[in-house]
Short mmCIF file of C-alpha atoms in Angstrom, two decimals:
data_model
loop_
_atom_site.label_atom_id
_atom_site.label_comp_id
_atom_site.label_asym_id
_atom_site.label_seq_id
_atom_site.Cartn_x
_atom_site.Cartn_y
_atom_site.Cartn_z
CA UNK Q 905 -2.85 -6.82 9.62
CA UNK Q 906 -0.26 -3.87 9.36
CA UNK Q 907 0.49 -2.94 12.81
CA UNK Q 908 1.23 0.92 13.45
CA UNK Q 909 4.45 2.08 12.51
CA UNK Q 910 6.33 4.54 10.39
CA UNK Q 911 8.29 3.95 6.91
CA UNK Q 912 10.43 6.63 6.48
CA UNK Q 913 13.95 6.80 4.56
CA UNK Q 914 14.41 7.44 0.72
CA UNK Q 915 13.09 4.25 -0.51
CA UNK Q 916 11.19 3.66 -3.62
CA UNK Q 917 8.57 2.28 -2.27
CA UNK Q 918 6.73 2.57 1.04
CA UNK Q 919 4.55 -0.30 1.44
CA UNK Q 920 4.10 -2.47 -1.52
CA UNK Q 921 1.67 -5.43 -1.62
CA UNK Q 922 0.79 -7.96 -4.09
CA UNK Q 923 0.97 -11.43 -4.59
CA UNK Q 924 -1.66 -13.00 -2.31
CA UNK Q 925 -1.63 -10.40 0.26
CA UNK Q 926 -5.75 -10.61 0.35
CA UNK Q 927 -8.03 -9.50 3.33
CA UNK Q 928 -5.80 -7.23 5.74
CA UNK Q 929 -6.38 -4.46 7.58
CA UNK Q 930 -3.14 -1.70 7.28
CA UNK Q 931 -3.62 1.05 9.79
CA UNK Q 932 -2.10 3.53 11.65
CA UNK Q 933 1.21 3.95 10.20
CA UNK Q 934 3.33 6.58 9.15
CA UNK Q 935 4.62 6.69 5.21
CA UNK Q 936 6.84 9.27 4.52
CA UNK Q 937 9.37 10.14 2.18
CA UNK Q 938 9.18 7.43 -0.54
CA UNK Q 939 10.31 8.03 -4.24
CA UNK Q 940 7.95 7.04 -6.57
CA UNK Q 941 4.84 5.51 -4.13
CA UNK Q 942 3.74 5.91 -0.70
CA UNK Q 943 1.57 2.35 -1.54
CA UNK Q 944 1.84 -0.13 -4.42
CA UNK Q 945 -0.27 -2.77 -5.17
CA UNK Q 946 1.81 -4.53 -7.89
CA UNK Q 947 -0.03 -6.24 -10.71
CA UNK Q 948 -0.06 -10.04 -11.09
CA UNK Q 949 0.58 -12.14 -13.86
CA UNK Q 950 -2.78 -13.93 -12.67
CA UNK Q 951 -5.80 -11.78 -12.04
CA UNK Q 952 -6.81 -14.37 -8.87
CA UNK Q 953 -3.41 -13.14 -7.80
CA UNK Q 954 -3.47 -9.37 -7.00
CA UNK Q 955 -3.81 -7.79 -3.42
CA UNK Q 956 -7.47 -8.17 -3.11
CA UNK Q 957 -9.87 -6.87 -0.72
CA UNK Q 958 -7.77 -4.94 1.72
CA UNK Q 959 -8.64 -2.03 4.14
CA UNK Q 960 -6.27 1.08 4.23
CA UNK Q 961 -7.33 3.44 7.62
CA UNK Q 962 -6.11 6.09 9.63
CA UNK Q 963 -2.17 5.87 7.58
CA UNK Q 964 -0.55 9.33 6.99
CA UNK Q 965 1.15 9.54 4.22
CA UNK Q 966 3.68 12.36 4.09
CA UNK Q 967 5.76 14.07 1.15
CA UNK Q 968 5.91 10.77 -0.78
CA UNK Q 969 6.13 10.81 -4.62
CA UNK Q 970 8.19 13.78 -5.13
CA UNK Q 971 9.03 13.10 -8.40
CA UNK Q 972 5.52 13.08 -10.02
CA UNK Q 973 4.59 9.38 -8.63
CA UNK Q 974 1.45 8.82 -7.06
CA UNK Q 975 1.07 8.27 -3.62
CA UNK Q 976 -1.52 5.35 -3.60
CA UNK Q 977 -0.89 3.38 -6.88
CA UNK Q 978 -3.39 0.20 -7.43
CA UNK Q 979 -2.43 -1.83 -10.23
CA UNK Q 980 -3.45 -4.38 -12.50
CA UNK Q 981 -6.16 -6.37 -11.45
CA UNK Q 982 -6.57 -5.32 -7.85
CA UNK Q 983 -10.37 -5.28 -6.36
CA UNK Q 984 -12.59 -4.20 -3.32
CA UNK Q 985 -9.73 -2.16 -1.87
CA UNK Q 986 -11.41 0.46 0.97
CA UNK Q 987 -9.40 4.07 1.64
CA UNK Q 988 -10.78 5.69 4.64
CA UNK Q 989 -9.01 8.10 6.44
CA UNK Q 990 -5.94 8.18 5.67
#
């Protein structure tokens, strides 16, 4: 579980998650600012891998992607991800 909190700066990336990161809950926070995505889920060599069924609630995400990114970007072989809210 993602526990509130913000992610601001100029970084690439807000929150990224891939390898193995299965079955959390990420609420509440604050993305801003990020170059290219607010939230990644990366793509795995392996399928079995990817960041599978996660939750994403109640996040803000603010002025992230500028540059034509997107600001939620699931990759590869992700599945069962829930956005509600945010």
């Amino acid at each position: 579980m993602a526990w509130p909190k913000q992610h601001s700066g100029e970084n690439r990336i807000g929150l990224s998650i891939g390898h193995r990161d299965t079955d959390n809950l990420i609420t509440g926070n604050i993305i801003r600012l990020s170059k290219d995505n607010g939230l990644l889920f990366r793509p795995e060599q392996e399928p079995d891998s990817a960041g599978h069924r996660n939750r994403i609630e109640s996040n803000k995400f603010i002025d992230n992607a500028p540059a034509g990114g997107t600001v939620i970007d699931i990759q590869g072989g992700t599945e069962s991800i829930t956005l509600l809210g945010n």
